[in-house]
Short mmCIF file of C-alpha atoms and ligand atoms in Angstrom, two decimals:
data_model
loop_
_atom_site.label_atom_id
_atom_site.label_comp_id
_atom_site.label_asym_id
_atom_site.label_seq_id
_atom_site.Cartn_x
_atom_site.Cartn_y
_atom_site.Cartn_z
CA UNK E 1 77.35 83.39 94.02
CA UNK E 2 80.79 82.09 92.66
CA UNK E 3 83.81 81.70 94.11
CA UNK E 4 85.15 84.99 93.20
CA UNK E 5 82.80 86.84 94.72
CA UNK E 6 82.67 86.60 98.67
CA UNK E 7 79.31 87.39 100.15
CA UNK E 8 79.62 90.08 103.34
CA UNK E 9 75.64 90.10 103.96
CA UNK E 10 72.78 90.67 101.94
CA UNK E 11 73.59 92.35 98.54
CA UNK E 12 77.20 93.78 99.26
CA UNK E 13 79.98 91.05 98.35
CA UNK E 14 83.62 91.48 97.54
CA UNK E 15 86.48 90.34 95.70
CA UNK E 16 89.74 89.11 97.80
CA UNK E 17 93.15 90.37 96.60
CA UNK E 18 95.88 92.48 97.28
CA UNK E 19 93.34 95.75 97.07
CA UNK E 20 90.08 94.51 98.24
CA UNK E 21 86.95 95.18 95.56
CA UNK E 22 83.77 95.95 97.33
CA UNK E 23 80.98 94.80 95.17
CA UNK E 24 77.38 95.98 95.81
CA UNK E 25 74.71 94.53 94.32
CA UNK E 26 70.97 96.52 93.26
CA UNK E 27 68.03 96.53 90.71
CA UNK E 28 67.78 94.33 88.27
CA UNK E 29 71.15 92.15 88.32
CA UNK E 30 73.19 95.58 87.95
CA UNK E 31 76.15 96.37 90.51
CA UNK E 32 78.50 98.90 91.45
CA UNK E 33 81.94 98.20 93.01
CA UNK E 34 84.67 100.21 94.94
CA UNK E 35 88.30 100.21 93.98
CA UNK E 36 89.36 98.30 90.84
CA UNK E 37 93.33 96.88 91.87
CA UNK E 38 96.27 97.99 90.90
CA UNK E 39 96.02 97.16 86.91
CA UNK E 40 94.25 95.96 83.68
CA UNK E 41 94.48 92.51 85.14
CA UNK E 42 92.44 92.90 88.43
CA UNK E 43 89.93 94.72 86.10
CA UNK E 44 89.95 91.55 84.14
CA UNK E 45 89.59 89.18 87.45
CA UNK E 46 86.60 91.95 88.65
CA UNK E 47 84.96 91.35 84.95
CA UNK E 48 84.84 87.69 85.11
CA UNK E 49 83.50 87.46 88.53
CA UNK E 50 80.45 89.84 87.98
CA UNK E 51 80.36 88.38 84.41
CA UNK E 52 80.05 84.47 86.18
CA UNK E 53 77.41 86.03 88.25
CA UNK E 54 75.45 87.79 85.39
CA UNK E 55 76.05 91.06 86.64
CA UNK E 56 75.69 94.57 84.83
CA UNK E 57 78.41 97.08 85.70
CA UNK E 58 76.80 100.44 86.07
CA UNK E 59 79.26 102.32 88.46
CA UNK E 60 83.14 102.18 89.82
CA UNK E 61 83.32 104.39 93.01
CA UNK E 62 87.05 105.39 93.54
CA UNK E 63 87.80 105.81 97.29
CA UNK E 64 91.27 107.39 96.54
CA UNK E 65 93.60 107.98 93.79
CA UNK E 66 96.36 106.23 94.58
CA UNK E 67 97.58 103.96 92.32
CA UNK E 68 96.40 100.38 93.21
CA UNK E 69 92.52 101.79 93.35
CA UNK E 70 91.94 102.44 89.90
CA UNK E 71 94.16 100.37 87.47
CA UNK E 72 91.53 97.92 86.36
CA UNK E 73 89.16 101.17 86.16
CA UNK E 74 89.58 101.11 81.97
CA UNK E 75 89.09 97.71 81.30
CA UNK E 76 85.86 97.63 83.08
CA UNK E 77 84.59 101.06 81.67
CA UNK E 78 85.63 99.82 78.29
CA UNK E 79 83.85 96.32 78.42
CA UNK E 80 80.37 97.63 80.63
CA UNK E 81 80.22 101.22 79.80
CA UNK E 82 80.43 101.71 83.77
CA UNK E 83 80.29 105.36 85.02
CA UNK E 84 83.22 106.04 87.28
CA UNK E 85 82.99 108.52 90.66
CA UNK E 86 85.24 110.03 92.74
CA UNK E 87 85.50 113.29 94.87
CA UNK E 88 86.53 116.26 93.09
CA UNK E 89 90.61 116.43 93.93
CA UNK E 90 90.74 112.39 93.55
CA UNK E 91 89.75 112.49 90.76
CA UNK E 92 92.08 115.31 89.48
CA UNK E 93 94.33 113.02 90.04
CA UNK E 94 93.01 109.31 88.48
CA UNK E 95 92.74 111.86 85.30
CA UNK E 96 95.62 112.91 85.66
CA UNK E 97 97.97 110.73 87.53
CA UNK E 98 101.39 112.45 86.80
CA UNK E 99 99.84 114.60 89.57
CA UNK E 100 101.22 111.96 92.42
CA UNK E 101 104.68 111.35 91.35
CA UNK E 102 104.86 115.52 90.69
CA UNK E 103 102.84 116.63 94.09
CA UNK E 104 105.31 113.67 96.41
CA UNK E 105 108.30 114.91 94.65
CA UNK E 106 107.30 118.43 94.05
CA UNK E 107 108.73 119.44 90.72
CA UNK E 108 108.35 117.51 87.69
CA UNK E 109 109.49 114.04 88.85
CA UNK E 110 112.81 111.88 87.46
CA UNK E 111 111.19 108.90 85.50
CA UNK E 112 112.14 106.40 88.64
CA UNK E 113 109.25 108.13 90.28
CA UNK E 114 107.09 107.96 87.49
CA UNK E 115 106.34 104.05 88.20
CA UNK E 116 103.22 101.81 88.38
CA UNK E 117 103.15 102.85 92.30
CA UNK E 118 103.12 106.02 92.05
CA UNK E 119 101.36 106.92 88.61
CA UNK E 120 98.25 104.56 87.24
CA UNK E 121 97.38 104.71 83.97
CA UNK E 122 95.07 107.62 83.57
CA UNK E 123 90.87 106.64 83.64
CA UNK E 124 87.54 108.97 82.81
CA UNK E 125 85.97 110.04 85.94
CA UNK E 126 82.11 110.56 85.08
CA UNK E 127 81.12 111.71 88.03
CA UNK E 128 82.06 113.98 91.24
CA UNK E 129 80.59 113.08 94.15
CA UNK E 130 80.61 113.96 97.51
CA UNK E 131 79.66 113.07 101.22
CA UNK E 132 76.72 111.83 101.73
CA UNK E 133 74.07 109.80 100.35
CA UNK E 134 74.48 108.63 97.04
CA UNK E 135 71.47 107.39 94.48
CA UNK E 136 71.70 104.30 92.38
CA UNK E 137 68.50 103.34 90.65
CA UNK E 138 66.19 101.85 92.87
CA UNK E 139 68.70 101.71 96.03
CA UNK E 140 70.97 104.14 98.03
CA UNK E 141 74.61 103.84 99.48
CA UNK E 142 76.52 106.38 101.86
CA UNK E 143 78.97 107.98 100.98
CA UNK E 144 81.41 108.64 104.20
CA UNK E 145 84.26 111.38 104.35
CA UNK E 146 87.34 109.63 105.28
CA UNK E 147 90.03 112.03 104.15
CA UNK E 148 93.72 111.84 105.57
CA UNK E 149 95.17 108.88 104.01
CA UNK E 150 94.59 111.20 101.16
CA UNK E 151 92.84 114.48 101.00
CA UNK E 152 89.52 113.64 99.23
CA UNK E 153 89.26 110.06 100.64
CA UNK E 154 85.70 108.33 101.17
CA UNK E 155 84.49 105.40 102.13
CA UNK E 156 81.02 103.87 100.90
CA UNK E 157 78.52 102.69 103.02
CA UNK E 158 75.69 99.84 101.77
CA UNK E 159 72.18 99.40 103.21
CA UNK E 160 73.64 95.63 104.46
CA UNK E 161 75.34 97.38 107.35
CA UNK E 162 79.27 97.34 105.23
CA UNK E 163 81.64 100.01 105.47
CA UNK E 164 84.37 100.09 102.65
CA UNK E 165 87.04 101.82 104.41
CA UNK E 166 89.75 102.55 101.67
CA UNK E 167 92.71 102.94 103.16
CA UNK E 168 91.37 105.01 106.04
CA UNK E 169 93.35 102.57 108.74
CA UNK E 170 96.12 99.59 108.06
CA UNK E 171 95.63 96.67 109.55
CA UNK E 172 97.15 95.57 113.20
CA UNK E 173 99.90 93.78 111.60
CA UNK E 174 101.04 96.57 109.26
CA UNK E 175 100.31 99.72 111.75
CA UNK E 176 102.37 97.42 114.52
CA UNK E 177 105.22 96.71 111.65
CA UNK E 178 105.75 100.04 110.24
CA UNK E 179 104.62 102.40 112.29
CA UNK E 180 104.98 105.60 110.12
CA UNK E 181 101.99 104.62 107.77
CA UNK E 182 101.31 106.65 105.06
CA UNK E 183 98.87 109.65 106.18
CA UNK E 184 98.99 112.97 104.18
CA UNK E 185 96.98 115.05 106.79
CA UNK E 186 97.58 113.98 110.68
CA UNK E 187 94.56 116.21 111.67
CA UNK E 188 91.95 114.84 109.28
CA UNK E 189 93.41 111.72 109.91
CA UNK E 190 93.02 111.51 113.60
CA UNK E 191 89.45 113.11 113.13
CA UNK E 192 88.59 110.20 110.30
CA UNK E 193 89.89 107.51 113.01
CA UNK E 194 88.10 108.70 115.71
CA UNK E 195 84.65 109.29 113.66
CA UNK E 196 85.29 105.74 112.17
CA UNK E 197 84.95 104.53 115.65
CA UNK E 198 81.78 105.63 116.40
CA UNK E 199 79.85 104.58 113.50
CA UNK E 200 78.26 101.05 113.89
CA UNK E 201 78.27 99.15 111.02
CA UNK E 202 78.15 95.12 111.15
CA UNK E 203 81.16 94.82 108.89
CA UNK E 204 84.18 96.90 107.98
CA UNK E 205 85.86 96.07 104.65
CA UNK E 206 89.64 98.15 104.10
CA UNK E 207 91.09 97.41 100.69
CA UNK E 208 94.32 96.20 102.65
CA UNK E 209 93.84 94.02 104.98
CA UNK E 210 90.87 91.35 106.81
CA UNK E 211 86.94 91.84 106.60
CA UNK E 212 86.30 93.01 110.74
CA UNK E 213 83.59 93.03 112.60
CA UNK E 214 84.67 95.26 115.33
CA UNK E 215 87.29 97.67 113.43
CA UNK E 216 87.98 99.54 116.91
CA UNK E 217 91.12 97.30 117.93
CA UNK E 218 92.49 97.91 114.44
CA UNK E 219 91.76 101.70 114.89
CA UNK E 220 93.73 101.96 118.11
CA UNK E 221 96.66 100.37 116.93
CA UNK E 222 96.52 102.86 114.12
CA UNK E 223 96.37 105.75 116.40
CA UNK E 224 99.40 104.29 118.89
CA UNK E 225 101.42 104.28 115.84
CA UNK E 226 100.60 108.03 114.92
CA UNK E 227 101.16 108.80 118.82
CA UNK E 228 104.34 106.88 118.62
CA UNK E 229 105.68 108.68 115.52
CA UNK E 230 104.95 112.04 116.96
CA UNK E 231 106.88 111.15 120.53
CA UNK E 232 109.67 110.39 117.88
CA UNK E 233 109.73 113.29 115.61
CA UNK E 234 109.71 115.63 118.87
CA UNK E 235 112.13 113.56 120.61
CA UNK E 236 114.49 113.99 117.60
CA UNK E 237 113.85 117.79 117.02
CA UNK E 238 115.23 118.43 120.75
CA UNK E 239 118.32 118.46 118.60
CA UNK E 240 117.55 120.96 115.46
CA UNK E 241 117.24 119.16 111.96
CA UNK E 242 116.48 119.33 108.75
CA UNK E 243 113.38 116.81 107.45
CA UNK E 244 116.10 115.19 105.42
CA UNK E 245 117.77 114.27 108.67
CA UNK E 246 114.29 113.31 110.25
CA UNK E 247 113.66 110.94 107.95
CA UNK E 248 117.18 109.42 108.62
CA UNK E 249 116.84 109.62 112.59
CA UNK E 250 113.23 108.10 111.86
CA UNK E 251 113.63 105.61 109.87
CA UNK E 252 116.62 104.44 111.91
CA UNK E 253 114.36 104.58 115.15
CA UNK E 254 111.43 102.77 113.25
CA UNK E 255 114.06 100.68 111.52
CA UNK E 256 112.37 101.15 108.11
CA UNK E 257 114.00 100.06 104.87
CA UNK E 258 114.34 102.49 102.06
CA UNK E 259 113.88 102.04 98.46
CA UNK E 260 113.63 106.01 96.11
CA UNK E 261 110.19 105.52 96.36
CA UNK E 262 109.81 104.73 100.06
CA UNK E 263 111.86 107.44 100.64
CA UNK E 264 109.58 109.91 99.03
CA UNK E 265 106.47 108.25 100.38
CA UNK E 266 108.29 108.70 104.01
CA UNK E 267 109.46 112.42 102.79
CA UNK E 268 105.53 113.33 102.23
CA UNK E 269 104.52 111.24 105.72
CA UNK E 270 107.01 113.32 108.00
CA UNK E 271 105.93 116.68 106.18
CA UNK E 272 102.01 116.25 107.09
CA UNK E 273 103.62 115.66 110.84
CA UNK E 274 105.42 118.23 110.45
CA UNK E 275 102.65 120.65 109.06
CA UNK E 276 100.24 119.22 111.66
CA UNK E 277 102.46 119.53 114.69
CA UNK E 278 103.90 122.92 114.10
CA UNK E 279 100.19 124.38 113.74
CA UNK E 280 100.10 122.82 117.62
CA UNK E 281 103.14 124.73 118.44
CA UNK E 282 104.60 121.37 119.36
CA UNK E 283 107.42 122.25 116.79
CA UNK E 284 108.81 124.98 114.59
CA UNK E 285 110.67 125.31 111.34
CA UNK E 286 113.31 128.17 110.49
CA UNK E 287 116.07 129.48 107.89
CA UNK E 288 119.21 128.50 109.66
CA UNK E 289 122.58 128.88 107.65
CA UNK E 290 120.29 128.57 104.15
CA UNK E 291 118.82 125.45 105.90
CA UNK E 292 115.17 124.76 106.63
CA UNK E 293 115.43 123.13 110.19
CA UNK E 294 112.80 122.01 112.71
CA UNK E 295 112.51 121.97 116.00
CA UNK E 296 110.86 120.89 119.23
CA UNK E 297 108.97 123.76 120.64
ZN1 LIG O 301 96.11 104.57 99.35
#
């Protein structure tokens, strides 16, 4: 194979960038491939590199629908014909992306928030799929529930012993850099991380981040970093607060950097904390003064 495409083992390859393309080869020279970049370009880059190769396009497998998965999804559908699959809320949303900018800002968004990180430009989906194992003609991947990052998140398995992990865990670097990483459900997420570690595939692939072999390290440092942002938020809610203020005291703590769009990514990260550590009865929220403030229970 060419030098686009990087051989993992067997018939499962991939294509380096900033969001990884798994590529899994089956049949008769046809292919399927998970996660298409962030825009018409990378769907160009993915096109030449399975068109070097002599490849047929039958199927794009969205892990999530944020942004940078499915931006080269309408180039490719429009040059192969490709199917495209995702779970049944993702792919509300790659239909219908003004759903992210609207559901992080909660209201019909300003137009700053309606930018190429937040909103991709809408694609087909063909197909819903779920958990389990999926069909292709002649061959059979898994398809593995890996919700948290986002709700309907999955990660797809190949018979070469490959997981494609989505955006399931960050790598060391980022999880050790930022800390508060982007997880819309702490309890799904934690649940994801710990199943993650007990599968045993040969290679892990994320679409951010270093093909492993063991993924466990990487996992751990993910789950200090949700540990560590919890001892935070209930640290800081010894002293009641609104979320507006815990994303100050946070980001001061975790000495984050702010652009509007950060911000509202952070907004959404600290209210799945908050949602998840309040049905602990670690913390509490209440009307105070026509404030909604939390608190350390
Ligand atoms: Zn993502």
């Amino acid at each position: 194979m060419g030098e686009l495409l990087k051989r993992i083992e067997g018939n499962t390859y991939y294509i380096e960038g900033p969001v990884n393309t798994g590529v899994y080869v089956y049949g008769n020279n046809r292919c399927m491939v998970v996660d298409t970049g962030s825009s018409e370009d990378w769907g160009r880059k993915i096109y030449k590199a399975l068109e070097a190769e002599g490849l047929r396009l039958n199927l794009i497998i969205n892990t999530h629908s944020h942004a940078d998965h499915f931006g080269g999804n309408n180039l490719l559908v429009k040059r192969t014909g490709a199917e495209v699959a995702a779970t049944a809320i993702e792919a509300a949303i790659i239909s219908s992306p003004y759903l992210e900018p609207f559901y992080l800002y909660s209201a019909h968004p300003p137009k700053f928030l309606q930018n190429k990180f937040l909103m991709g430009k809408e694609s087909p989906v063909d197909r819903i799929i779920a958990p389990g194992k999926l069909e292709l003609e002649g061959a059979e991947v898994d398809i593995v529930d890996l919700k948290g990052h986002s709700p309907g998140q999955i990660g797809v398995g190949t018979p070469d012993g490959v997981l494609m992990t989505g955006d399931a865990c960050f790598s060391a670097q980022i999880a050790q850099k930022y800390k508060l990483l982007y997880f819309t459900n702490i309890g799904d997420t934690l649940d994801t991380l710990k199943n993650i570690k007990e599968t045993d595939y040969s290679y892990y692939l994320p679409c951010h981040g270093d093909l492993e072999t063991d993924i466990r390290a990487v996992v751990d440092v993910n789950l200090n970093a949700i540990n560590e942002v919890m001892g935070i938020i209930r640290w800081e809610l010894l002293r009641p607060m609104t979320r507006e203020e815990l994303g100050s005291a946070v980001s001061e703590r975790l000495d984050i950097q702010l652009n509007r769009t950060q911000y509202y990514l952070n907004q959404s990260c600290l209210a799945a904390y908050l949602s998840y550590m309040t049905d602990l009865g670690m913390v509490k929220g209440r009307i105070e003064g026509r404030r909604m403030v939390w608190e350390a229970v």
